[in-house]
């Protein structure tokens, strides 16, 4: 699966700040291929291998077919904890810290 890119052609990645996660699971409803609630009730990103990335600040690439779902997750997240950023310079393009 190809990775999503921003308007400048830069690859995008996503991560979740578990300290702000409310456990609502909206992200897992929008993009279950990318987000999953763990046994602790918090959301985590997961890679193509289906393994959760539980380390703080862990990122996964945003798959191109799921870009809209991932962006909608960031917009609808009640905890404002989903961050989508460019891989090259780590600038947030969607999420609470987006410019």
Coordinates of N, CA and C in Angstrom, one line a residue:
X1 N 0.9 -1.2 0.0 CA 0.0 0.0 0.0 C 0.9 1.2 0.0
X2 N 0.6 2.2 -0.9 CA 1.5 3.4 -1.0 C 1.1 4.3 0.1
X3 N 2.1 5.2 0.5 CA 2.0 6.1 1.6 C 1.4 7.4 1.1
X4 N 0.6 8.1 2.0 CA 0.0 9.4 1.6 C 1.1 10.4 1.6
X5 N 0.9 11.5 0.8 CA 1.8 12.6 0.8 C 1.0 13.9 0.9
X6 N 1.7 15.0 1.3 CA 1.0 16.2 1.4 C 1.0 16.9 0.0
X7 N 0.6 18.2 0.0 CA 0.6 18.9 -1.3 C 1.9 19.1 -1.9
X8 N 3.0 19.0 -1.1 CA 4.3 19.2 -1.7 C 5.0 17.8 -2.0
X9 N 4.2 16.7 -1.9 CA 4.7 15.4 -2.2 C 5.5 14.7 -1.1
X10 N 5.4 15.3 0.1 CA 6.1 14.7 1.3 C 5.3 13.6 1.9
X11 N 6.0 12.5 2.3 CA 5.3 11.4 3.0 C 4.8 11.8 4.3
X12 N 3.7 11.2 4.7 CA 3.0 11.6 6.0 C 3.1 10.4 7.0
X13 N 3.1 10.7 8.2 CA 3.1 9.7 9.3 C 2.1 10.2 10.4
X14 N 1.6 9.3 11.2 CA 0.6 9.6 12.2 C 1.1 9.0 13.6
X15 N 0.8 9.8 14.6 CA 1.0 9.3 16.0 C -0.1 9.8 16.9
X16 N -0.2 9.1 18.1 CA -1.2 9.5 19.1 C -0.5 9.8 20.4
X17 N -0.9 10.9 21.0 CA -0.5 11.3 22.3 C -1.4 10.6 23.3
X18 N -1.0 9.5 23.9 CA -1.8 8.7 24.8 C -2.2 9.5 26.1
X19 N -1.3 10.5 26.4 CA -1.6 11.3 27.6 C -2.9 12.1 27.4
X20 N -3.3 12.4 26.2 CA -4.5 13.2 25.9 C -5.7 12.3 25.4
X21 N -5.4 11.0 25.1 CA -6.4 10.1 24.6 C -7.6 9.9 25.6
X22 N -8.8 10.1 25.1 CA -10.0 9.9 26.0 C -10.6 8.5 25.8
X23 N -10.1 7.7 24.9 CA -10.5 6.3 24.7 C -11.9 6.2 24.1
X24 N -12.3 7.3 23.4 CA -13.6 7.2 22.7 C -13.7 6.2 21.6
X25 N -12.6 6.0 20.9 CA -12.5 5.0 19.8 C -13.0 5.5 18.5
X26 N -13.2 6.8 18.4 CA -13.6 7.4 17.1 C -12.6 7.1 16.0
X27 N -11.4 7.2 16.4 CA -10.3 7.0 15.4 C -10.4 5.5 14.8
X28 N -10.6 4.6 15.7 CA -10.7 3.2 15.3 C -11.9 2.9 14.5
X29 N -12.9 3.7 14.7 CA -14.1 3.6 13.8 C -13.8 4.1 12.4
X30 N -13.1 5.2 12.3 CA -12.8 5.8 11.0 C -11.8 5.0 10.3
X31 N -10.7 4.6 10.9 CA -9.6 4.0 10.3 C -9.1 2.8 11.1
X32 N -9.8 1.7 11.2 CA -9.4 0.5 12.0 C -8.1 -0.1 11.5
X33 N -7.7 0.2 10.3 CA -6.4 -0.3 9.7 C -5.2 0.4 10.3
X34 N -5.5 1.6 10.9 CA -4.4 2.4 11.4 C -4.5 2.6 12.9
X35 N -5.7 2.6 13.5 CA -5.9 2.9 14.9 C -6.6 1.7 15.6
X36 N -6.2 1.4 16.9 CA -6.9 0.4 17.6 C -6.8 0.7 19.1
X37 N -7.9 0.4 19.8 CA -7.9 0.6 21.3 C -7.2 -0.6 21.9
X38 N -6.4 -0.4 22.8 CA -5.7 -1.5 23.5 C -6.4 -1.8 24.8
X39 N -6.0 -2.8 25.5 CA -6.6 -3.3 26.7 C -6.7 -2.2 27.8
X40 N -5.8 -1.2 27.7 CA -5.8 -0.1 28.7 C -6.9 1.0 28.3
X41 N -7.6 0.8 27.2 CA -8.7 1.7 26.9 C -8.2 2.9 26.0
X42 N -6.9 2.9 25.7 CA -6.4 4.0 24.9 C -6.1 3.6 23.5
X43 N -6.1 4.6 22.6 CA -5.9 4.3 21.2 C -4.4 4.3 20.9
X44 N -4.0 3.5 20.0 CA -2.6 3.4 19.5 C -2.6 3.3 18.0
X45 N -1.5 3.7 17.3 CA -1.4 3.4 15.9 C -0.8 2.0 15.7
X46 N -1.1 1.4 14.6 CA -0.6 0.1 14.3 C -0.1 0.1 12.8
X47 N 0.9 -0.7 12.6 CA 1.6 -0.8 11.3 C 0.9 -1.8 10.4
X48 N 1.4 -1.9 9.2 CA 0.9 -2.9 8.3 C 0.9 -4.3 8.8
X49 N 1.8 -4.6 9.8 CA 1.9 -5.9 10.4 C 0.9 -6.1 11.4
X50 N -0.1 -5.2 11.6 CA -1.2 -5.2 12.6 C -0.7 -5.1 14.0
X51 N 0.6 -4.9 14.3 CA 1.1 -4.7 15.6 C 0.9 -3.3 16.1
X52 N 0.4 -3.2 17.4 CA 0.3 -1.8 18.0 C 1.7 -1.3 18.3
X53 N 1.8 0.0 18.1 CA 3.0 0.7 18.4 C 2.8 1.4 19.7
X54 N 3.2 0.8 20.8 CA 2.8 1.3 22.2 C 3.8 2.2 22.8
X55 N 5.0 2.4 22.1 CA 6.0 3.3 22.6 C 5.5 4.7 22.5
X56 N 5.7 5.6 23.5 CA 5.3 7.0 23.4 C 5.9 7.7 22.2
X57 N 5.0 8.3 21.4 CA 5.4 9.0 20.2 C 5.7 8.1 19.0
X58 N 5.3 6.8 19.1 CA 5.5 5.9 18.0 C 4.7 6.3 16.8
X59 N 5.3 6.3 15.6 CA 4.6 6.7 14.4 C 4.4 5.5 13.4
X60 N 3.5 5.6 12.5 CA 3.3 4.7 11.4 C 3.0 5.6 10.1
X61 N 3.4 5.1 9.0 CA 3.1 5.8 7.7 C 1.6 5.9 7.5
X62 N 1.1 6.9 6.9 CA -0.3 7.1 6.6 C -0.5 6.4 5.2
X63 N -1.3 5.3 5.1 CA -1.5 4.7 3.8 C -2.4 5.7 3.0
X64 N -2.0 5.9 1.7 CA -2.7 6.8 0.8 C -4.2 6.5 0.8
X65 N -4.7 5.3 0.6 CA -6.1 5.1 0.6 C -6.9 5.5 1.8
X66 N -6.1 5.6 2.9 CA -6.8 5.9 4.2 C -6.5 7.4 4.7
X67 N -5.9 8.2 3.8 CA -5.6 9.6 4.3 C -6.8 10.3 4.8
X68 N -7.9 10.3 4.0 CA -9.1 11.0 4.4 C -9.6 10.5 5.8
X69 N -9.6 9.2 6.0 CA -10.1 8.6 7.2 C -9.2 9.0 8.4
X70 N -7.9 9.0 8.2 CA -7.0 9.4 9.2 C -7.1 10.9 9.5
X71 N -7.3 11.7 8.5 CA -7.5 13.2 8.7 C -8.8 13.4 9.5
X72 N -9.9 12.7 9.1 CA -11.2 12.8 9.8 C -11.0 12.4 11.2
X73 N -10.3 11.4 11.5 CA -10.0 10.9 12.9 C -9.4 12.1 13.7
X74 N -8.4 12.7 13.1 CA -7.7 13.8 13.8 C -8.7 15.0 14.1
X75 N -9.5 15.3 13.1 CA -10.5 16.4 13.2 C -11.5 16.1 14.3
X76 N -12.0 14.8 14.3 CA -13.1 14.5 15.2 C -12.7 14.0 16.6
X77 N -11.4 13.8 16.8 CA -10.9 13.3 18.1 C -11.3 14.2 19.2
X78 N -12.0 13.8 20.2 CA -12.4 14.7 21.4 C -11.2 15.0 22.2
X79 N -10.1 14.2 22.2 CA -8.9 14.5 23.0 C -7.9 15.3 22.3
X80 N -8.1 15.6 21.0 CA -7.1 16.3 20.2 C -5.8 15.7 20.3
X81 N -5.7 14.4 20.2 CA -4.4 13.7 20.5 C -3.8 13.0 19.2
X82 N -4.5 13.1 18.1 CA -4.0 12.5 16.8 C -3.2 13.6 16.0
X83 N -2.0 13.2 15.7 CA -1.1 14.1 15.0 C -0.6 13.5 13.7
X84 N -0.8 14.2 12.6 CA -0.4 13.8 11.2 C 0.7 14.8 10.8
X85 N 1.9 14.3 10.5 CA 2.9 15.2 10.2 C 3.8 14.7 9.0
X86 N 4.5 15.6 8.4 CA 5.4 15.2 7.3 C 6.6 14.4 7.9
X87 N 7.0 13.4 7.2 CA 8.1 12.6 7.7 C 9.4 13.4 7.7
X88 N 9.6 14.2 6.6 CA 10.9 14.9 6.3 C 11.3 15.9 7.4
X89 N 10.3 16.7 7.8 CA 10.7 17.8 8.7 C 9.8 17.8 10.0
X90 N 9.0 16.8 10.1 CA 8.1 16.5 11.3 C 7.2 17.7 11.6
X91 N 6.8 18.4 10.5 CA 5.8 19.5 10.7 C 4.4 18.9 10.6
X92 N 3.6 19.3 11.6 CA 2.2 18.7 11.7 C 1.4 19.4 10.6
X93 N 0.7 18.6 9.8 CA -0.2 19.1 8.8 C -1.7 18.9 9.1
X94 N -2.0 18.0 10.0 CA -3.3 17.8 10.5 C -3.2 17.5 12.0
X95 N -4.2 18.0 12.8 CA -4.1 17.7 14.2 C -4.1 19.0 15.0
X96 N -4.0 18.9 16.3 CA -4.1 20.1 17.2 C -2.9 21.1 17.0
X97 N -1.8 20.6 16.5 CA -0.6 21.5 16.4 C -0.4 21.9 14.9
X98 N -1.3 21.6 14.0 CA -1.1 22.0 12.6 C -1.1 23.5 12.4
X99 N -0.3 23.9 11.5 CA -0.1 25.3 11.2 C -1.1 25.8 10.2

